[in-house]
PDB file of C-alpha atoms in Angstrom:
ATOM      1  CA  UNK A 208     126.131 100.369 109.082  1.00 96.00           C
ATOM      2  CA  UNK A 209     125.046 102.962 106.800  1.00 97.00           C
ATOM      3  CA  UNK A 210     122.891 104.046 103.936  1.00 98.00           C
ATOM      4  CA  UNK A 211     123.133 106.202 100.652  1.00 98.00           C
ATOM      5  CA  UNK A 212     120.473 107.680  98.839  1.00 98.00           C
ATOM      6  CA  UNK A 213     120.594 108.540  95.273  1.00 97.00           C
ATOM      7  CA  UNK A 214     121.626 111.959  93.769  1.00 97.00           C
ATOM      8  CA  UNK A 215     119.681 115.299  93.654  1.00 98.00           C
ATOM      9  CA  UNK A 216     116.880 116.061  91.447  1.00 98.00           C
ATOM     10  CA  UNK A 217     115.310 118.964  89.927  1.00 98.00           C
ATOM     11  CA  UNK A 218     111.551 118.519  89.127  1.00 98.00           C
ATOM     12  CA  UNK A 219     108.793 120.569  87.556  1.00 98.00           C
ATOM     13  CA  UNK A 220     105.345 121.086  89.164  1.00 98.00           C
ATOM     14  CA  UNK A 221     103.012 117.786  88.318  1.00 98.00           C
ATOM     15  CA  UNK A 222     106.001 116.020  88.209  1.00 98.00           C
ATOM     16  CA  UNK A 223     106.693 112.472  90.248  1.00 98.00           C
ATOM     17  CA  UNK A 224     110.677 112.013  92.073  1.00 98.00           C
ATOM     18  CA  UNK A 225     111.659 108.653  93.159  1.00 98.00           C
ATOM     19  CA  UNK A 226     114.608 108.573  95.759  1.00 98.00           C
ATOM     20  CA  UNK A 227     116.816 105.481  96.970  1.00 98.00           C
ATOM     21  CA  UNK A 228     118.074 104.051  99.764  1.00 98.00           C
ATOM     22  CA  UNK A 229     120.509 101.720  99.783  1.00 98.00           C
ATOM     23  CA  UNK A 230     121.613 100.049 102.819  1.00 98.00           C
ATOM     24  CA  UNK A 231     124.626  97.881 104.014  1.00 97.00           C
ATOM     25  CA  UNK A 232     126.281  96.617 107.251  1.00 97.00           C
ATOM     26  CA  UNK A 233     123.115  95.254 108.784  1.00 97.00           C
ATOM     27  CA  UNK A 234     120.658  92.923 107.782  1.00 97.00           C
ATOM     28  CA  UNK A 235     118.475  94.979 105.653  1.00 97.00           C
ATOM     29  CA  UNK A 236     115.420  92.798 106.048  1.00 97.00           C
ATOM     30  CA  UNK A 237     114.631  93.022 109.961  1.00 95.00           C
ATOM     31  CA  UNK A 238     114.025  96.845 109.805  1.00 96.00           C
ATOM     32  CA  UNK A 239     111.935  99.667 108.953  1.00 96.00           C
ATOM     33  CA  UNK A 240     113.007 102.506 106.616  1.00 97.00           C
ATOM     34  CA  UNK A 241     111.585 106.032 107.996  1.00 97.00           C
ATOM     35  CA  UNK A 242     111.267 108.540 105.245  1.00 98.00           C
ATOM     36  CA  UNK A 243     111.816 112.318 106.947  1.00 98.00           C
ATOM     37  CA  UNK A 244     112.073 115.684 105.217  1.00 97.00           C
ATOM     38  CA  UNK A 245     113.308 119.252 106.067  1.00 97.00           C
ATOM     39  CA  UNK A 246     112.161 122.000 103.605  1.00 96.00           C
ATOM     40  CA  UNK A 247     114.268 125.121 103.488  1.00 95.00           C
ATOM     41  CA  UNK A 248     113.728 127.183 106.781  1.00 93.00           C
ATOM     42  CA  UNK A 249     112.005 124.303 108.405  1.00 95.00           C
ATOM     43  CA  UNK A 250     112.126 121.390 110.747  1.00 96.00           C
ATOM     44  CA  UNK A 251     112.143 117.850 110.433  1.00 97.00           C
ATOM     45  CA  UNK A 252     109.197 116.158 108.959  1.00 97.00           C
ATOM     46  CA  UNK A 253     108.052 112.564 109.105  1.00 97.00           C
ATOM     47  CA  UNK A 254     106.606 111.120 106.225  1.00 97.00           C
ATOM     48  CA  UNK A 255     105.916 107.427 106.693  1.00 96.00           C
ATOM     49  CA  UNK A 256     108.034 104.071 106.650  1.00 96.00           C
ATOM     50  CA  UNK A 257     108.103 100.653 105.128  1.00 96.00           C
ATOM     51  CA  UNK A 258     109.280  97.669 106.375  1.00 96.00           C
ATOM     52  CA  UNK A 259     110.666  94.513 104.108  1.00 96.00           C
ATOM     53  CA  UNK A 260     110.678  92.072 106.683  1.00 94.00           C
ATOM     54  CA  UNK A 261     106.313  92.209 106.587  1.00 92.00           C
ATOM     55  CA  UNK A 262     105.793  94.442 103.664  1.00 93.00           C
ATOM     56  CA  UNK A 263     103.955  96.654 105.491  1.00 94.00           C
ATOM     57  CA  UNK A 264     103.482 100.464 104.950  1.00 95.00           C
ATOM     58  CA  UNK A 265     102.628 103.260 107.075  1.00 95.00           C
ATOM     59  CA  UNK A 266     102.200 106.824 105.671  1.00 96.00           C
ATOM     60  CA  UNK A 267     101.776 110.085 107.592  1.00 94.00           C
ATOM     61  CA  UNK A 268      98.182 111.528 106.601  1.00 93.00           C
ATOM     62  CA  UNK A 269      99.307 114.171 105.075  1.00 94.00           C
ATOM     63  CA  UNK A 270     100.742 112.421 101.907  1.00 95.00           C
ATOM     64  CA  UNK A 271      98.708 109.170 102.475  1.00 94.00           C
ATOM     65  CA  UNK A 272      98.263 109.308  98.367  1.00 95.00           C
ATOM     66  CA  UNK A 273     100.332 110.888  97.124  1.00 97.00           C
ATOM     67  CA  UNK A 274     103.629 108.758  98.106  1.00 98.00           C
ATOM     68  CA  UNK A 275     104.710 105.324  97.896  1.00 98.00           C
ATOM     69  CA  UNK A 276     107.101 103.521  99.788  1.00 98.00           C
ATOM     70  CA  UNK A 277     108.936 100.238  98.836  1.00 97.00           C
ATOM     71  CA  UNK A 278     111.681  98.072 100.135  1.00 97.00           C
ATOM     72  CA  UNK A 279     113.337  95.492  97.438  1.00 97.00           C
ATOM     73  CA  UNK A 280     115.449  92.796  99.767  1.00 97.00           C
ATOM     74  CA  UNK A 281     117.285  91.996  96.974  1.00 97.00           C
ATOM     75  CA  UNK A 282     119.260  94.570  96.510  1.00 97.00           C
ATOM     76  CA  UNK A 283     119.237  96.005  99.951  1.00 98.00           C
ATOM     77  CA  UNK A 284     117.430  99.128  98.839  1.00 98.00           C
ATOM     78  CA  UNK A 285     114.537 101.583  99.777  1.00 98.00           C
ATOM     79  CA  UNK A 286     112.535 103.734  97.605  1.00 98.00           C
ATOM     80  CA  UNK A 287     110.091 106.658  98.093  1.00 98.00           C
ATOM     81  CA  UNK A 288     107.868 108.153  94.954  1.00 98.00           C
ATOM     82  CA  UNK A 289     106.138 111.458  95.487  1.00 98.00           C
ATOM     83  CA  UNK A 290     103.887 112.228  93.187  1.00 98.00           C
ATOM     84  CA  UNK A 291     102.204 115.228  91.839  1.00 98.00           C
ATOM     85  CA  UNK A 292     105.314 117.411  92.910  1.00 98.00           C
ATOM     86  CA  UNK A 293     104.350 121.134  93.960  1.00 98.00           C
ATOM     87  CA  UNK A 294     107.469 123.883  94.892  1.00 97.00           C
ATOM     88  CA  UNK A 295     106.262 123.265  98.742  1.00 97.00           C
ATOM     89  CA  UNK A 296     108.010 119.523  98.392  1.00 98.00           C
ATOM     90  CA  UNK A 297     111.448 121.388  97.719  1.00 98.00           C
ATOM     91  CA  UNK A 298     112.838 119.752 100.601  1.00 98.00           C
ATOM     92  CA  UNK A 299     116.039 117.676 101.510  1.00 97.00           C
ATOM     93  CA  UNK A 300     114.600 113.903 101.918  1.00 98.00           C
ATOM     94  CA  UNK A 301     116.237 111.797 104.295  1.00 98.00           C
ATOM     95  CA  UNK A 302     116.066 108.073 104.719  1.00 98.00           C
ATOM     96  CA  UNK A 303     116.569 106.676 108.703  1.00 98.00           C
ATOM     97  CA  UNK A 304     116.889 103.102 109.716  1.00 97.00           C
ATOM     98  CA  UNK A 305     113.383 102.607 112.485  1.00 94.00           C
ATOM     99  CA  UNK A 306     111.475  99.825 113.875  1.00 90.00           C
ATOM    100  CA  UNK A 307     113.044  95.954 114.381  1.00 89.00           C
ATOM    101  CA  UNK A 308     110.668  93.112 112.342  1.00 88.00           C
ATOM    102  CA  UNK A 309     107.536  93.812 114.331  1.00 82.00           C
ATOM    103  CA  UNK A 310     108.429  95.929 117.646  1.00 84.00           C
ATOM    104  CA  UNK A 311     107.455  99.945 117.223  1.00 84.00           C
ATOM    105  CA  UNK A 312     108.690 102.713 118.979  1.00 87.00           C
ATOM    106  CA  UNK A 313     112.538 102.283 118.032  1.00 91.00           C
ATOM    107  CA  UNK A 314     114.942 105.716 117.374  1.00 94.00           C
ATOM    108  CA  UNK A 315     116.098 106.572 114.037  1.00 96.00           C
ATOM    109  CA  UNK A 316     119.271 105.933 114.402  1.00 96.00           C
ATOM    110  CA  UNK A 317     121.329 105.510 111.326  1.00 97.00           C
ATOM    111  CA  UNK A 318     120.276 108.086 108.917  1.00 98.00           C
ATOM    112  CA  UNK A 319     121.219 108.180 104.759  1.00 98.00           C
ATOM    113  CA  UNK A 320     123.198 111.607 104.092  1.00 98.00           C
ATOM    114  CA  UNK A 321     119.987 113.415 102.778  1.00 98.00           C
ATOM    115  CA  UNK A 322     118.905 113.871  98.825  1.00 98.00           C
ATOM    116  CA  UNK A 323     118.023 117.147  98.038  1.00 98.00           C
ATOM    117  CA  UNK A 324     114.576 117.817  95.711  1.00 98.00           C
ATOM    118  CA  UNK A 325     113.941 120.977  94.229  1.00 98.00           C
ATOM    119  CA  UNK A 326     110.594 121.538  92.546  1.00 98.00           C
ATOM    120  CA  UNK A 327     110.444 124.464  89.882  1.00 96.00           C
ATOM    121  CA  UNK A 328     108.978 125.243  86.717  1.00 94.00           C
TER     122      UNK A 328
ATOM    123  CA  UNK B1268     101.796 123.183 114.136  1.00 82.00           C
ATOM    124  CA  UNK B1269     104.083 120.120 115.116  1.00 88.00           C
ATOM    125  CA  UNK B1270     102.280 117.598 117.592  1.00 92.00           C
ATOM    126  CA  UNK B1271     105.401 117.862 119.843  1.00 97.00           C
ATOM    127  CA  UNK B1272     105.649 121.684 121.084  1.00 98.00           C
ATOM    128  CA  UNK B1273     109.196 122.728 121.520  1.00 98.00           C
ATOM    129  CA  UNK B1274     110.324 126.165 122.339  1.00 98.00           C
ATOM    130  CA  UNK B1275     112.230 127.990 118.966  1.00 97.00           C
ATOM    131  CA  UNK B1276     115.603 128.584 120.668  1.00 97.00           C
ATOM    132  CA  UNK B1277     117.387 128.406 124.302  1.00 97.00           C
ATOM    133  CA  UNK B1278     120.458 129.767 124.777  1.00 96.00           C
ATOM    134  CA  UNK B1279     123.385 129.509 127.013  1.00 94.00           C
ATOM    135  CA  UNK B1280     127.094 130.068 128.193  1.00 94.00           C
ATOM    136  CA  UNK B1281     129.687 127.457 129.101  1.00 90.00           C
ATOM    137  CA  UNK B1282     129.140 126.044 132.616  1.00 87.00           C
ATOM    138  CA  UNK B1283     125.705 127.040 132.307  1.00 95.00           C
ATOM    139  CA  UNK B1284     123.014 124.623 132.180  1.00 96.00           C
ATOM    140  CA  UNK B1285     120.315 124.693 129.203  1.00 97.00           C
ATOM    141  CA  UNK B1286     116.812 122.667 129.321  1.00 98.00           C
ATOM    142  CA  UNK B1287     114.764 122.332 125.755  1.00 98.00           C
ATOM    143  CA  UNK B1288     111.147 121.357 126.644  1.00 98.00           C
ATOM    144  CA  UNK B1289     109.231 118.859 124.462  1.00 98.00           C
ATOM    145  CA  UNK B1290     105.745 119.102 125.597  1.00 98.00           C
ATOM    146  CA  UNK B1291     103.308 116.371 124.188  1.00 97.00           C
ATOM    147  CA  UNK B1292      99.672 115.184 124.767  1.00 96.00           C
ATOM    148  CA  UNK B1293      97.922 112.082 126.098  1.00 95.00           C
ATOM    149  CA  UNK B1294      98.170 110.462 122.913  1.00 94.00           C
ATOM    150  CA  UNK B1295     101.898 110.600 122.523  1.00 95.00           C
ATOM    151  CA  UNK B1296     104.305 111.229 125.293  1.00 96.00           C
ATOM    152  CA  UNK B1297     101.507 110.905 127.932  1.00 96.00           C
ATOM    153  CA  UNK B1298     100.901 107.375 126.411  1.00 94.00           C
ATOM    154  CA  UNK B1299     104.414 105.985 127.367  1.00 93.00           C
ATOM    155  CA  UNK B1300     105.387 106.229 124.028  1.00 94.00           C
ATOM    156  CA  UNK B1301     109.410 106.657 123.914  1.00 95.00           C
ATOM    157  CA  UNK B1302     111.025 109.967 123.090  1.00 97.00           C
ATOM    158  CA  UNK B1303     114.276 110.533 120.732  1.00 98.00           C
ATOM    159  CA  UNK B1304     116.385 113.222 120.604  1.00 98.00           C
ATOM    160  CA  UNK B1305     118.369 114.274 117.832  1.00 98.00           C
ATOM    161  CA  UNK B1306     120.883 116.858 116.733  1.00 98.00           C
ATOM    162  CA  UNK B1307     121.233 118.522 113.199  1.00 97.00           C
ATOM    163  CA  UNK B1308     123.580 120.987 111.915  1.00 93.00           C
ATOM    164  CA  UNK B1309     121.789 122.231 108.849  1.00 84.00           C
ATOM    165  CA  UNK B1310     123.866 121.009 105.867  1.00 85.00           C
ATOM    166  CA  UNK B1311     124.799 117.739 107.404  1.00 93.00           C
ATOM    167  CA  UNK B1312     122.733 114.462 108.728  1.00 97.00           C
ATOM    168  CA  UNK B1313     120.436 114.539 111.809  1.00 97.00           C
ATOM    169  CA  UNK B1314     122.341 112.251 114.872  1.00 97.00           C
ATOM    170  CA  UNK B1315     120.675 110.251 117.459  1.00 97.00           C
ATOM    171  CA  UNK B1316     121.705 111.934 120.743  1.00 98.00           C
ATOM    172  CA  UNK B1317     118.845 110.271 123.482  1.00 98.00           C
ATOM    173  CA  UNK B1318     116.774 107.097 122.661  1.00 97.00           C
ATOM    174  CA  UNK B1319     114.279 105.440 125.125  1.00 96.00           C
ATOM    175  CA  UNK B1320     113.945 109.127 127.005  1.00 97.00           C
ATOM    176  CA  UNK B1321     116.744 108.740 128.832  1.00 97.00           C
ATOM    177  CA  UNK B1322     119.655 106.813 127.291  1.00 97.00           C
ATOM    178  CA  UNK B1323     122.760 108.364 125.478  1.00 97.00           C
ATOM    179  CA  UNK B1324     124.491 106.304 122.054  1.00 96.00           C
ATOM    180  CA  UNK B1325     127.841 105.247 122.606  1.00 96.00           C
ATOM    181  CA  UNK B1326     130.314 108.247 121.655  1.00 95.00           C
ATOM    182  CA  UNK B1327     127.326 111.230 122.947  1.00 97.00           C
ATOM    183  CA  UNK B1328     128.808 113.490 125.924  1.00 96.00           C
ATOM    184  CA  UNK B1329     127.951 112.976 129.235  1.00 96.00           C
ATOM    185  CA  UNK B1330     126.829 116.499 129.214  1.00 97.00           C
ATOM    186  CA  UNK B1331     123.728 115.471 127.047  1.00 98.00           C
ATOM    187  CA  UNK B1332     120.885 114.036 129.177  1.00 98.00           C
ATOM    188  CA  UNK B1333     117.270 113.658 129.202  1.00 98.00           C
ATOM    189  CA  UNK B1334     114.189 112.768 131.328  1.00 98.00           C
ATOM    190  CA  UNK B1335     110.518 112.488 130.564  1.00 97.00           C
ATOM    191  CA  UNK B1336     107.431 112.961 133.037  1.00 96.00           C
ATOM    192  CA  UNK B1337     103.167 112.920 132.131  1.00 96.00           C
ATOM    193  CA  UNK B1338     103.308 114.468 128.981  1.00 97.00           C
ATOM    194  CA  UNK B1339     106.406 116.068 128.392  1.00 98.00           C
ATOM    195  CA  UNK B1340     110.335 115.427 127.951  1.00 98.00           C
ATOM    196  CA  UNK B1341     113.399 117.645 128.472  1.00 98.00           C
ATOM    197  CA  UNK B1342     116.766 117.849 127.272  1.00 98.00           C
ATOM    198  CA  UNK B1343     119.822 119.243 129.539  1.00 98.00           C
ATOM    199  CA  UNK B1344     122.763 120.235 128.198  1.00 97.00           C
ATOM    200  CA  UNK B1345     125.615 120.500 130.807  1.00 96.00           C
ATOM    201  CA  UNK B1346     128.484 123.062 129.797  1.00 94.00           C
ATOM    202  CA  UNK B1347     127.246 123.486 126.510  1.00 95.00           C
ATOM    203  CA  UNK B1348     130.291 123.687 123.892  1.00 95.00           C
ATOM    204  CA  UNK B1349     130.408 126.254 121.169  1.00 94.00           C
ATOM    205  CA  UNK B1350     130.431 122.931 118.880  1.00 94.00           C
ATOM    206  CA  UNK B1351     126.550 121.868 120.517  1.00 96.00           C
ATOM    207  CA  UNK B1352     125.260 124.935 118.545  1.00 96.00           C
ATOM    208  CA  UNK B1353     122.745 123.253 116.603  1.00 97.00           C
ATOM    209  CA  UNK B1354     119.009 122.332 116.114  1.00 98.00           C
ATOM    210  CA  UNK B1355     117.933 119.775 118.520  1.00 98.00           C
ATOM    211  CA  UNK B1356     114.410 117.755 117.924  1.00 98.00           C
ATOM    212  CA  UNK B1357     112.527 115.927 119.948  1.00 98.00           C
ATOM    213  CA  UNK B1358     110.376 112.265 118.346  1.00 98.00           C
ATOM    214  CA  UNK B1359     107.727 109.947 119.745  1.00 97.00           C
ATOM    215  CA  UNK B1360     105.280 108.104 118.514  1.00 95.00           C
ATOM    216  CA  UNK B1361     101.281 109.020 118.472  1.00 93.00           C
ATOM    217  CA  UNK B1362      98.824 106.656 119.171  1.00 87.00           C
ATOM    218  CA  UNK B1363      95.626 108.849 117.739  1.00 87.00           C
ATOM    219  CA  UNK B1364      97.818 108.658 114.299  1.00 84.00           C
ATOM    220  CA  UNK B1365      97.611 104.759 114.400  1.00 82.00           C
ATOM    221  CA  UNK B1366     101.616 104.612 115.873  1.00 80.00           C
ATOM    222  CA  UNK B1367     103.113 107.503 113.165  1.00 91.00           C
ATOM    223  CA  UNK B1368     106.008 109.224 114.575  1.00 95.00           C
ATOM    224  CA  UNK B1369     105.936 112.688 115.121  1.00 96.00           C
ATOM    225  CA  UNK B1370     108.855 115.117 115.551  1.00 97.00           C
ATOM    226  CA  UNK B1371     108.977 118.389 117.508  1.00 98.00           C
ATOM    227  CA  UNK B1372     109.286 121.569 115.542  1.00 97.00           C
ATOM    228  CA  UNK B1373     113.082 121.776 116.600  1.00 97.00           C
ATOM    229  CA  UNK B1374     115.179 124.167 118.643  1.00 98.00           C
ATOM    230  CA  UNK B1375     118.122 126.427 118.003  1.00 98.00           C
ATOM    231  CA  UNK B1376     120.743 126.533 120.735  1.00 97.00           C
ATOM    232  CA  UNK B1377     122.901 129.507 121.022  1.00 97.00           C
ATOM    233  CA  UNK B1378     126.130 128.747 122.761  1.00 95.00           C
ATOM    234  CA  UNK B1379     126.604 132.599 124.384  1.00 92.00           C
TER     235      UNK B1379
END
């Protein structure tokens, strides 16, 4: 069971980042994708999930807007989109396996190995 | 401010026992929502060390355990080992954020 996210990206302010999430050893469809971040010097951060088994969405209110959140069942993978990058989203983002189909309150407990996201002009 | 109030750093020696706090509210830990504990080494990927407040992953130490009362969780750490020194974070779920999860702000354990 595990998942790998795509490479490391350098941005410019304004800018959008997409990140991946690719998943294997399970069945990719029965479970949430949590999207947490850790900017330099500080802790974890959650920033919403998606689930492909009922499309559904759920975004911390903080970046309810400004991110999306998809899950393509077809090839296994997650993404994440942040938009309207500032330096304050220079952050390592993290993608963590969550919720079965429709139950809630599950641990995060396979995690991807972290992309990192640096935001400068 | 996180939702989950966890103090910045506990120390301890080996053969001493060390207790991180996770203190919560009504609307998350006090709502029978689950707690998670985790463990990341900055530079490498957060682990699942407690899930459903009191229950240890296959291959965690016996010398990690965890409880949970009203509104707030703990984490003991038994003989901590110079490799536990870390940043440990506490997770539930809040129900006044429609379900989100919500992490503690983290601590940093000092292994004296």
């Amino acid at each position: 069971v595990q998942l790998v996210q795509s490479g490391s990206e350098v941005k410019k302010p304004g800018a959008s980042v997409r990140v991946s999430c690719m998943a294997s050893g399970y069945n990719f469809a029965d479970w949430t994708v949590n999207w947490v971040r850790q900017a330099p010097g500080q802790g974890l951060e959650w920033m919403g999930w998606s689930s492909p088994y009922n499309d559904n969405t759920k975004y911390s209110q903080k970046f309810q807007g400004r991110v999306t959140m998809t899950t393509d069942t077809s090839t296994n993978t997650a993404h994440m989109e942040v938009r309207s990058l500032t330096a304050d989203d220079t952050a390592i983002y993290y993608c963590a396996r969550g919720d079965y189909r429709d139950y809630t309150g599950y641990p995060m407990d396979v995690w991807g190995q972290g992309t990192t996201v640096a935001v400068s002009s | 401010q996180s939702v989950l109030t966890q103090p910045p750093s506990v120390s301890g020696a080996p053969g001493q026992r060390v207790t991180i706090s996770c203190t919560g509210s009504s609307s998350n830990i006090g709502a029978g929502n689950e707690v998670h504990w985790y463990r990341h080494l900055p530079g490498t990927v957060p682990t699942l060390l407690i899930y459903g407040n009191t229950n240890r992953p296959s291959g965690v130490p016996e010398r990690f355990s965890a409880s949970k009362s009203g509104t707030s969780a703990s984490l003991v750490i038994t003989g901590p080992l110079a490799e536990d020194e870390a940043d440990y974070y506490c997770q539930s779920y809040d129900s006044s954020l429609s379900g989100s999860a919500v992490f503690g702000g983290g601590t940093k354990l000092t292994v004296l």
